[in-house]
XYZ file of C-alpha atoms in Angstrom:
515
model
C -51.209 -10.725 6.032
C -50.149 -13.923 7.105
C -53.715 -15.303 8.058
C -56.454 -17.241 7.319
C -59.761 -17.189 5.771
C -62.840 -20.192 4.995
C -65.140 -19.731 2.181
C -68.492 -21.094 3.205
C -69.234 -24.497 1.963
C -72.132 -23.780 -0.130
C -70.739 -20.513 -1.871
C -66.990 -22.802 -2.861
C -69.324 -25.695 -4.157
C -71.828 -23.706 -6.785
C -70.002 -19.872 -6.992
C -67.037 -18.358 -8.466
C -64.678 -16.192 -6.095
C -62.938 -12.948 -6.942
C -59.795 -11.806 -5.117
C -58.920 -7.832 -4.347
C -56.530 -6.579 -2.153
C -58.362 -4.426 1.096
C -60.847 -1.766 -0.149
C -58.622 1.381 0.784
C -56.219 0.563 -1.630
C -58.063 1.319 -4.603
C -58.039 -1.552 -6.361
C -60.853 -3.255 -8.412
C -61.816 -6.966 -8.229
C -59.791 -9.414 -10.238
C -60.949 -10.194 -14.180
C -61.254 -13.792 -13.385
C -63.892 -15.370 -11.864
C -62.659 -18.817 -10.806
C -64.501 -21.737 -9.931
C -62.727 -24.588 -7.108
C -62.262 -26.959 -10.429
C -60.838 -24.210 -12.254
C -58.537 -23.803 -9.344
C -57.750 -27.636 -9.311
C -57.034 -27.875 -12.888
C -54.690 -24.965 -13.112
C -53.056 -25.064 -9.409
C -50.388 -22.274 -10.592
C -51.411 -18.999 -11.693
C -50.773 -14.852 -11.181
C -53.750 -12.939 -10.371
C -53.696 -8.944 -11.176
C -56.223 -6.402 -9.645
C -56.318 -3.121 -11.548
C -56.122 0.428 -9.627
C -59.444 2.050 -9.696
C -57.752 5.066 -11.295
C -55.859 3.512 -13.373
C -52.926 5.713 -12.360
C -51.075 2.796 -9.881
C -49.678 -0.300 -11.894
C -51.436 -3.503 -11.237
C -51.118 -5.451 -7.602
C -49.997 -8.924 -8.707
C -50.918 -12.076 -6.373
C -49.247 -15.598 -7.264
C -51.660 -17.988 -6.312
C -51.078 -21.927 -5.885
C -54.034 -24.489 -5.452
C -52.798 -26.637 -2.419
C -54.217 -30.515 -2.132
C -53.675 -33.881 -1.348
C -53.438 -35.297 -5.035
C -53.901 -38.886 -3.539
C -57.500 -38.045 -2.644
C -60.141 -39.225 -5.220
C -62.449 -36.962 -3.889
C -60.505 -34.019 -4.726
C -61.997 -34.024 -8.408
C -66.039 -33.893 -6.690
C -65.278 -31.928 -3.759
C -63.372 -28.539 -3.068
C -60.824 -29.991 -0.288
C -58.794 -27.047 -1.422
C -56.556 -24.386 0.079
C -55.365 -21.116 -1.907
C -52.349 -20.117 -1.262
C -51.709 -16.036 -2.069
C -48.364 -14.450 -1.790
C -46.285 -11.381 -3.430
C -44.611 -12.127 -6.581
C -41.282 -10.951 -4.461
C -40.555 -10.157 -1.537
C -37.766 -7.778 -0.738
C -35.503 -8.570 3.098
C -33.050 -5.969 4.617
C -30.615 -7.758 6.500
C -28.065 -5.254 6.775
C -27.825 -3.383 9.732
C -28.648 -0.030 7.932
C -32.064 1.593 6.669
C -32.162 1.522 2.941
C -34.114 2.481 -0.350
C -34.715 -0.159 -2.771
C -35.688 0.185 -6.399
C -37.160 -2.465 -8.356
C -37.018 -1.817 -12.354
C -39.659 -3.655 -14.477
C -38.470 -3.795 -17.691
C -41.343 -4.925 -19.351
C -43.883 -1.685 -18.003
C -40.690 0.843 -17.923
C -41.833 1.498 -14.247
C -39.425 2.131 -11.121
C -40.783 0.830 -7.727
C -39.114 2.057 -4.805
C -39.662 1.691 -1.186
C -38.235 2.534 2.126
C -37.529 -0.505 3.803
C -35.659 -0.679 8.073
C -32.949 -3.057 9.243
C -34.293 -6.167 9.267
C -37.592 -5.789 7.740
C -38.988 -7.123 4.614
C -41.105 -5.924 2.165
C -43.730 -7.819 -0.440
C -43.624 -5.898 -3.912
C -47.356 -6.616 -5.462
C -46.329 -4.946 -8.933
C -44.180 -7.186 -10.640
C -44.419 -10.051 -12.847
C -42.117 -13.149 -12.336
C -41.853 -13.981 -15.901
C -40.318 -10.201 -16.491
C -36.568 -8.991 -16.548
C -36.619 -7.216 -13.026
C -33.728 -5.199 -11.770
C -32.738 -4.441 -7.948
C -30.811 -1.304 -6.773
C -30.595 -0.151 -3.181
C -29.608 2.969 -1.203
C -28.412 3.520 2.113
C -30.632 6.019 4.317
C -29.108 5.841 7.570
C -26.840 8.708 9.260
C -24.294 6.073 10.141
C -23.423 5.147 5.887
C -22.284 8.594 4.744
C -20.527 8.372 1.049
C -22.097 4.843 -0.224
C -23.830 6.010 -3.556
C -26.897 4.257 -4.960
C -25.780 0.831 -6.103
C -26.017 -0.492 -10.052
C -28.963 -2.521 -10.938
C -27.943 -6.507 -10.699
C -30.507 -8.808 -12.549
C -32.805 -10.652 -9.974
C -35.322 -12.002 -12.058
C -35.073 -12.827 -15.767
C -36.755 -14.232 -18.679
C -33.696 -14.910 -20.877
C -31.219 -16.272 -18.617
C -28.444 -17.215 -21.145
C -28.107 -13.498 -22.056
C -29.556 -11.787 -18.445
C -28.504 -14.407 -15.823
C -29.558 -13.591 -12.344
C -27.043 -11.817 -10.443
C -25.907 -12.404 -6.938
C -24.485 -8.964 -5.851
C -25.145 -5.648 -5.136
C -21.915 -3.102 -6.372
C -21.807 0.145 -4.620
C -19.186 2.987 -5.183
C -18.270 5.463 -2.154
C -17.147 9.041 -3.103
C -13.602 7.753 -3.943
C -14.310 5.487 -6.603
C -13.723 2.614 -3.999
C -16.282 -0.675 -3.982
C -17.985 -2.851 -1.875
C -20.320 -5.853 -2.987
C -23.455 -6.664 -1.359
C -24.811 -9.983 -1.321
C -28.043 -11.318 -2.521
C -29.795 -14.523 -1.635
C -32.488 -15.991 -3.305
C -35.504 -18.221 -1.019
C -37.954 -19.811 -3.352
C -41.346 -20.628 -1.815
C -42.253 -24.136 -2.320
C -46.200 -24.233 -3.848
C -46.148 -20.730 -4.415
C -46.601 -20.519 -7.909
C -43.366 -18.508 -8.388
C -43.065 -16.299 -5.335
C -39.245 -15.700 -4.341
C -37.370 -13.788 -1.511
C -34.808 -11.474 -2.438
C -32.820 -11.161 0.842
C -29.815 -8.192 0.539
C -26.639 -9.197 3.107
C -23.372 -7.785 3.829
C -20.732 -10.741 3.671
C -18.901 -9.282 6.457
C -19.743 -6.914 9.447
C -17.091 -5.534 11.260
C -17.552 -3.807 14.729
C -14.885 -2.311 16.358
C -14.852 -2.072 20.073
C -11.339 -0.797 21.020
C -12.165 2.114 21.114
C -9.420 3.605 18.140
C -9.334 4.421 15.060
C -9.002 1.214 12.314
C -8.585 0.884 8.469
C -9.130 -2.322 7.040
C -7.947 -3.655 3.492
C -9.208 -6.426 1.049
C -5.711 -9.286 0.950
C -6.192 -10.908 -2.863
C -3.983 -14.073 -2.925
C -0.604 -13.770 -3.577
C -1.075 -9.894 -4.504
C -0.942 -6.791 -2.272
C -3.961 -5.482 -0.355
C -6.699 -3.027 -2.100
C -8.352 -0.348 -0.203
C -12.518 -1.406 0.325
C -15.502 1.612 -0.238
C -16.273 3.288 3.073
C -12.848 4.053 4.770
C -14.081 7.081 5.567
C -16.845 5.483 7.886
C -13.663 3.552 10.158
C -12.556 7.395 11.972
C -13.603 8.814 14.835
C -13.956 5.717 17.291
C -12.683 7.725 20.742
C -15.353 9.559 19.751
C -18.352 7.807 19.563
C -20.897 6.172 22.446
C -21.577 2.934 20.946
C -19.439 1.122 17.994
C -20.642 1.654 14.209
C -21.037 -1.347 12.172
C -18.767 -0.954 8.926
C -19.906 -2.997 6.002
C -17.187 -5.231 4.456
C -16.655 -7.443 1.319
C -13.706 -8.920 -0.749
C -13.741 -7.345 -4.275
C -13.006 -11.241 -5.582
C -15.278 -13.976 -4.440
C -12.731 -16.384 -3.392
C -12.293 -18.391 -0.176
C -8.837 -17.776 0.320
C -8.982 -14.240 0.291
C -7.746 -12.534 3.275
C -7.675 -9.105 5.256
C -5.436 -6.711 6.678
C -6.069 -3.947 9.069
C -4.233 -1.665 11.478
C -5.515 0.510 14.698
C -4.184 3.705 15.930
C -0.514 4.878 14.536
C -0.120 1.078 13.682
C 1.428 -0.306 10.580
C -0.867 -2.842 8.741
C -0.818 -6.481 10.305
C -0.511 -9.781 8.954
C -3.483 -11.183 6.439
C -6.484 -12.516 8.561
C -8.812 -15.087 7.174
C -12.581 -13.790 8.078
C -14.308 -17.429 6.624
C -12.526 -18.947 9.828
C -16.027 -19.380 12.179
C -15.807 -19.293 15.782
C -11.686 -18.110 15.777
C -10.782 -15.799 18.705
C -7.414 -14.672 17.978
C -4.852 -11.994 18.952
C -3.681 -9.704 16.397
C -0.061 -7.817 16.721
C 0.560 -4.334 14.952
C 4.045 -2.453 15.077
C 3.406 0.885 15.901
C 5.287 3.523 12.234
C 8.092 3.611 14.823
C 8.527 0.276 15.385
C 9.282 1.018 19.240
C 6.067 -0.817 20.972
C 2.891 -2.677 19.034
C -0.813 -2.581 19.415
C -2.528 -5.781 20.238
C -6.522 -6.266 19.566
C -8.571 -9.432 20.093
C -10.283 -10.831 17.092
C -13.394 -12.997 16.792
C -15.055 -14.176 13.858
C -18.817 -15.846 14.008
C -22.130 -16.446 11.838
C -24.732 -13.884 12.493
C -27.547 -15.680 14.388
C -31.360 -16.569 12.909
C -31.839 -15.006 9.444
C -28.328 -13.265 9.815
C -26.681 -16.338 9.076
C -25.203 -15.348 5.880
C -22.825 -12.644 7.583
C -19.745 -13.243 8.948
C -19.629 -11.190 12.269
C -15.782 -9.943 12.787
C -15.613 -8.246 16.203
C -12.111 -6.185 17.458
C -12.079 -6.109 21.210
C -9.463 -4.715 23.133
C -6.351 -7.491 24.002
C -6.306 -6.230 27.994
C -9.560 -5.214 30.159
C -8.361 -4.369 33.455
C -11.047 -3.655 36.036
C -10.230 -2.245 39.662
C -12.658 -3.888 41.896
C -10.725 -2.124 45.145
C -12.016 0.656 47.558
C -9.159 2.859 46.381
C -7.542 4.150 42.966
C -4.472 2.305 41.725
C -2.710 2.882 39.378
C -0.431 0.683 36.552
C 1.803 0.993 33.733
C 3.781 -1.445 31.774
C 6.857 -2.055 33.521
C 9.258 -0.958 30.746
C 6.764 1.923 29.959
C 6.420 5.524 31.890
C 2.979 5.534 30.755
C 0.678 5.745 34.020
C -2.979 4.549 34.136
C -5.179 5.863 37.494
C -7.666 3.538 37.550
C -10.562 5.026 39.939
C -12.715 2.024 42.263
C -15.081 0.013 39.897
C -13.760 1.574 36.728
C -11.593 -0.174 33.729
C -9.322 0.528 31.286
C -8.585 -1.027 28.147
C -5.296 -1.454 27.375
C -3.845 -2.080 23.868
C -0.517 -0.293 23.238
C 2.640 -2.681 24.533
C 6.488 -2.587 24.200
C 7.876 -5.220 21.760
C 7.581 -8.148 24.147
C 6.307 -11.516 23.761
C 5.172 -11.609 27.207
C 4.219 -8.049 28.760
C 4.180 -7.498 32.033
C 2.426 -4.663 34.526
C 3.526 -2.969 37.852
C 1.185 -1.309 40.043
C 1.070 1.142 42.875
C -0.873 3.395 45.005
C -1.206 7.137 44.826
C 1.095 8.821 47.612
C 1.781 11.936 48.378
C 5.792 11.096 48.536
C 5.665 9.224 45.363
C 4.691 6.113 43.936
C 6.567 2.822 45.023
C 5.947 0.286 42.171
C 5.515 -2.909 42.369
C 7.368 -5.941 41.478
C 6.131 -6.932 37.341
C 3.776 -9.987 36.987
C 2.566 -11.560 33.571
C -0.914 -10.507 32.192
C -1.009 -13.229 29.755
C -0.915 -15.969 32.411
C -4.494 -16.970 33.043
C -5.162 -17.514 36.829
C -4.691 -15.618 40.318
C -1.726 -13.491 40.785
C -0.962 -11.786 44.273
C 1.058 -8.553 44.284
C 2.615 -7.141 47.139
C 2.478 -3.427 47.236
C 3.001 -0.483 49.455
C 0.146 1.059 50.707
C -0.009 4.846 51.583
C 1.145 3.972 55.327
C 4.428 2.774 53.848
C 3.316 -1.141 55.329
C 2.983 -3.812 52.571
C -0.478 -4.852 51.202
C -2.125 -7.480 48.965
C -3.201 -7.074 45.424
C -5.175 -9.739 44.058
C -5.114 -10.171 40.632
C -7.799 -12.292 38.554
C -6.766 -13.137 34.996
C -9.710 -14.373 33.091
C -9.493 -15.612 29.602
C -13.004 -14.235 27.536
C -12.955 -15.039 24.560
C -10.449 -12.781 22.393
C -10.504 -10.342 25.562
C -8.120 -11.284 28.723
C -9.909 -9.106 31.668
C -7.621 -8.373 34.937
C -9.599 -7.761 37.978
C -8.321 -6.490 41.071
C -8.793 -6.282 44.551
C -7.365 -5.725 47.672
C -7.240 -7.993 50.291
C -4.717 -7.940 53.307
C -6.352 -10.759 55.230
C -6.035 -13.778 52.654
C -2.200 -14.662 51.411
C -1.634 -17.817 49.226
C 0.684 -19.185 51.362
C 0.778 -19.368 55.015
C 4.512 -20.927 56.574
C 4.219 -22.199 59.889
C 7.511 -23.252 61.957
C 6.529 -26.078 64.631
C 10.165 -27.253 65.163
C 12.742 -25.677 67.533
C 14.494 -24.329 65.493
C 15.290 -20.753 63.645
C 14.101 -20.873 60.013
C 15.079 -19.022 57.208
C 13.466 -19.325 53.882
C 12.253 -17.213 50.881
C 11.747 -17.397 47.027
C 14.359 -19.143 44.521
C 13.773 -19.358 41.094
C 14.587 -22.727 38.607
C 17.604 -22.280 36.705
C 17.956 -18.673 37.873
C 22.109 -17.824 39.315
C 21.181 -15.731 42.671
C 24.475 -15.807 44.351
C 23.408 -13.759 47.632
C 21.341 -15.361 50.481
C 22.099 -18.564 49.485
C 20.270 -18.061 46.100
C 16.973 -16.653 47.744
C 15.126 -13.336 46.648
C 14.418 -12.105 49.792
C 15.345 -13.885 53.260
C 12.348 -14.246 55.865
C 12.970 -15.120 59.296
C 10.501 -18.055 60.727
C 10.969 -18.254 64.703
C 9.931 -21.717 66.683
C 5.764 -22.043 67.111
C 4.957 -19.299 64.883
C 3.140 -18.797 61.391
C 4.180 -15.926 58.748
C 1.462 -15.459 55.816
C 3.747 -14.886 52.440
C 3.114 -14.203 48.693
C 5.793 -14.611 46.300
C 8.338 -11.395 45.695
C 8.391 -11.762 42.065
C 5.347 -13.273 40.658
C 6.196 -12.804 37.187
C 8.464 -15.646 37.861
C 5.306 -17.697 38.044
C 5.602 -21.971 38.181
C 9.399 -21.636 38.334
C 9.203 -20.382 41.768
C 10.398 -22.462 44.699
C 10.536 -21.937 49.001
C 13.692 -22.351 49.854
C 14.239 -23.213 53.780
C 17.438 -23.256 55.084
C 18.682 -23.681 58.995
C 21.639 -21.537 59.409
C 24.616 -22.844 61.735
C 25.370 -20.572 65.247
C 28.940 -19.835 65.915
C 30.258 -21.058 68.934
C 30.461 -18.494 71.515
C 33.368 -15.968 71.690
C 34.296 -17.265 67.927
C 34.418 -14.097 65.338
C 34.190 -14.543 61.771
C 32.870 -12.060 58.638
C 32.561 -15.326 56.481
C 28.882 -16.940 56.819
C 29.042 -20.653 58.096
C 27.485 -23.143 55.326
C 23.381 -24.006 56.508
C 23.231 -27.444 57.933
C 19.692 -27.518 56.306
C 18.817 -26.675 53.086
C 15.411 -27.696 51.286
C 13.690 -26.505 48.308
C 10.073 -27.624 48.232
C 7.674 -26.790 45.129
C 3.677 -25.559 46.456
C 2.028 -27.679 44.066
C 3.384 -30.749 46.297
C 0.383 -31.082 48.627
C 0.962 -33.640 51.613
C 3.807 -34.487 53.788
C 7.243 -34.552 52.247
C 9.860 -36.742 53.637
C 11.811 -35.332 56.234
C 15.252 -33.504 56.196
C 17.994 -34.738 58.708
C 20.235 -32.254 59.930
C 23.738 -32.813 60.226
C-alpha cells in the first residue's frame, strides 16, 4: 500500500495487464484485460477481482489513468501512470476504538471492521455508484452505555430522495443523544474514491480532578441533558482524565453549554466555537455559601483532528510548595487547612463568595499555627509573606504568581536572605517608618501599620505587613520630635518630618527640610 510499481517498457507497449490484489487473499485476476490505450481512452473506471471461492464479495479497485493531456505523444506512447485506490476509505478520529458497519444496499451484505483511534481503514467491497450506509460502535472500556449508532447515508445513487448524511446519532441507555460528525475528502483523479472521516464536534477533558455534568444550552430555551452523563463520575478516582464525547443536539452556531463540578449549581452558558478562549468559570456551590472556580480553554485539535473543538477544565489555583519544609494554607475566611508537603501541589477550586480571594499561610508548630497576614492570588507577580517560623522569629515566603493559560500556578519558597526592600538610614537622625495604605483611615502611629525603628548608619531589610494591600501601599518615614529634658507629657509631640514615598519611584527624590 502506498507504493510504487513500473511495468517494463516492452510488456506496457504490445501486452495487456491484469490487476489482483496479493495472492493470499484469495482473489482471482481481474475480467479485463486492458491495454495502455484502453487505459487512455477510458481514464476512469472500477476494477473487481472475484474471491476464488466465491464465498467473499468482490474486492473493488477505482482506477484513474493519470497524464499530461498536453502531450501529443500520449496517443503513440504509454507515458501513463495508474492510479489504484479503495472505493472508501473509512478514518477514526475519535479518541475511542470502534466497530464500523458498512451496508451495501445493492448486494444486501454488512461489512464490518474493527478499526483503533486514529486509524483508517480502505473498504475494497463496495461500489460508489451504490446506496451505502455507515453505522459505528464504540469498543473501548472507557464508552460504557453508547449503543450502536443508526445507519446515516454516506454514499447514494438517488440523492433527491437518499441525500448523504453528515452525522452519526447514537443513543446511551437513557434514551439520551449525541451526534457524531462525518466528513467527506474526495480524492482528486481517483475515479471516485472518497474518505469517510467519523469526528466528535467536541472533546471535553476534565482535569480538576471532580466530578462534572455538562448540558447542551439551545438559544433562548433551557438546557437538555447530552448521551453519556454517566461517563462524567468518578474523576477523584481515576489516574489520568477520560475524554467525554460532546455534541449540541441542534447544529447551530450560537448554541451554548452549561456545566457544573462538585456540589455546584449549573453555571452560566459557555460558547465552545470560541477558539483559543481561556476563561474562568464561577459555580455557586446548592448552598450558595462559597463557589467553585475552573479554568476553561477551548482550541482546534491539531493535524487531522482539526475538526474537534478541544474544551479542557483545569483547575482555577495550582499551588506548588517549592520549600524544604511543609506549609500549610487556607483561605483566609475559610477553616479549611491544606498541608502542602516539599515539592508537592494542590489544586485548589472551592472559594468563599469573593471577587478577589485571598490565602494565609503558616508553618506546622507544635504550639499552634500563627497565620499569616492574607495576600491576593489573582494578582499576577511576586508576593513576599512574612511568617513565623517554628523558632517563633519571622521568615520569608516567596510567592510566584504565574498566569498559564486558564490555570494561575502559586509557587513558593522560602528565602530569609533576599527581602524586596532594603531601608538604609545614612542621616543622624532616628527614623521611624512603616506601611500606609492610599485612602485607608489608620488613626494610630500616625496612620502606619506597623512602626519600625531605623537608627543613624544602619540598614533594616523589610517586606510589606499586608501584601494583599498590593500597589496601594506606601513607606511612610516620619522623624519624631524629643521632649526637652525634665518636660513630662502622655500626649505624643507632632513629627517634624513626615514623608510618604511610593517604591516604584526609582532615583533620588527631592529632599525633605525639617523644621
Amino acid at each position: 500500500p502506498g507504493g510504487l510499481c513500473s511495468v517494463p517498457i516492452e510488456a506496457a507497449y504490445h501486452q495487456r495487464i491484469k490487476i489482483r490484489p496479493d495472492p493470499g487473499f484469495g482473489f482471482k485476476w481481474c475480467k479485463e484485460a486492458l491495454t495502455w490505450k484502453d487505459l487512455v481512452k477510458h481514464p476512469v473506471r472500477t476494477i473487481a477481482c472475484q474471491s476464488i471461492d466465491l464465498e467473499e464479495p468482490a474486492r473493488r479497485f477505482t482506477a484513474a489513468t493519470i497524464y499530461d493531456e498536453e502531450d501529443s505523444t500520449v496517443r503513440y506512447y504509454p507515458k501513463i501512470t495508474l492510479r489504484l485506490r479503495a472505493p472508501i476509505e473509512i478514518e477514526n478520529l475519535l479518541p475511542f476504538n470502534i466497530q464500523f458497519y458498512v451496508y451495501m444496499t445493492a448486494q444486501e451484505h454488512t461489512y464490518a471492521a474493527f478499526l483503533r483511534r486514529g486509524g483508517s481503514s480502505p473498504v475494497h467491497i463496495v461500489d460508489t455508484m451504490d446506496l451505502l450506509l455507515l453505522g459505528v460502535e464504540f469498543q473501548d472500556d472507557g464508552v460504557v452505555g453508547l449503543k450502536r449508532s443508526e445507519y446515516a447515508i454516506v454514499n447514494t445513487n438517488n440523492p433527491e430522495d437518499f441525500p448523504v448524511e453528515n452525522r452519526l446519532i447514537m443513543e446511551d441507555e437513557d434514551g439520551l443523544k449525541i451526534k457524531l460528525g462525518l466528513h467527506f475528502m474526495r480524492y482528486p483523479l481517483s475515479g471516485g474514491a472518497f474518505k469517510i472521516q467519523i469526528y466528535c464536534p467536541y472533546v471535553i477533558i476534565n482535569k480538576t480532578g471532580l466530578d462534572f455534568s455538562i448540558r447542551s444550552k439551545p438559544l433562548m430555551r433551557s438546557p437538555k441533558s447530552v448521551a453519556g452523563q454517566n461517563l462524567c463520575g468518578n474523576a477523584s478516582r481515576r489516574k489520568e482524565p477520560r475524554p467525554f464525547l460532546f455534541s449540541h443536539l441542534e447544529d447551530d452556531k450560537r448554541n451554548g453549554a452549561v456545566l457544573r463540578v462538585g456540589d455546584s449549581n449549573w453555571s452560566k452558558a459557555i460558547n465552545f466555537d470560541v477558539v483559543g478562549a481561556n476563561q474562568q468559570v464561577t459555580m455557586q456551590t446548592s448552598t450558595k455559601t462559597s463557589e467553585y472556580r475552573v479554568g476553561l480553554n477551548v482550541s482546534e485539535g491539531l493535524g487531522k483532528y482539526n475538526l474537534t473543538k478541544v474544551v479542557i477544565i483545569y483547575p482555577r489555583f495550582i499551588i506548588k510548595n517549592n520549600a524544604k519544609l511543609p506549609i500549610c494554607l487556607r483561605e483566609d475566611v475559610s477553616d479549611n487547612v491544606f498541608i502542602i508537603k516539599p515539592g508537592k501541589r494542590v489544586s485548589l477550586s472551592l472559594f468563599n463568595n469573593s471577587a478577589n480571594p485571598q490565602l494565609v499561610i503558616a508553618f506546622e508548630s507544635l504550639v499552634g499555627k500563627r497565620w499569616s497576614k492574607p495576600f491576593q492570588i489573582q494578582d499576577v507577580g511576586k508576593v513576599y509573606v512574612r511568617v513565623a517560623d517554628p523558632l517563633n522569629s519571622e521568615t520569608l515566603v516567596h510567592v510566584e504568581i504565574l498566569l498559564q493559560g486558564p490555570s494561575i500556578f502559586i509557587k513558593l519558597n522560602v528565602n530569609a536572605d533576599k527581602w524586596p526592600f532594603l531601608i538604609r538610614n545614612k542621616s543622624s537622625c532616628v527614623l521611624h517608618f512603616g506601611q500606609t495604605v492610599i485612602n485607608r483611615s489608620q488613626k494610630n502611629n500616625y496612620g502606619i501599620i506597623r512602626l519600625y525603628e531605623s537608627q543613624p548608619d544602619t540598614e533594616i531589610s523589610y517586606a510589606w505587613d499586608e501584601p494583599a494591600a498590593g500597589l496601594e501601599s506606601l513607606i511612610r518615614v516620619i522623624l519624631l520630635q524629643r521632649r526637652d529634658q525634665g518636660e513630662s507629657s502622655s500626649k505624643p509631640l507632632p513629627p517634624v518630618l513626615l514623608r510618604d514615598v511610593h517604591m516604584l519611584e526609582v532615583g533620588q527624590l527631592e529632599p525633605v527640610r525639617t523644621q
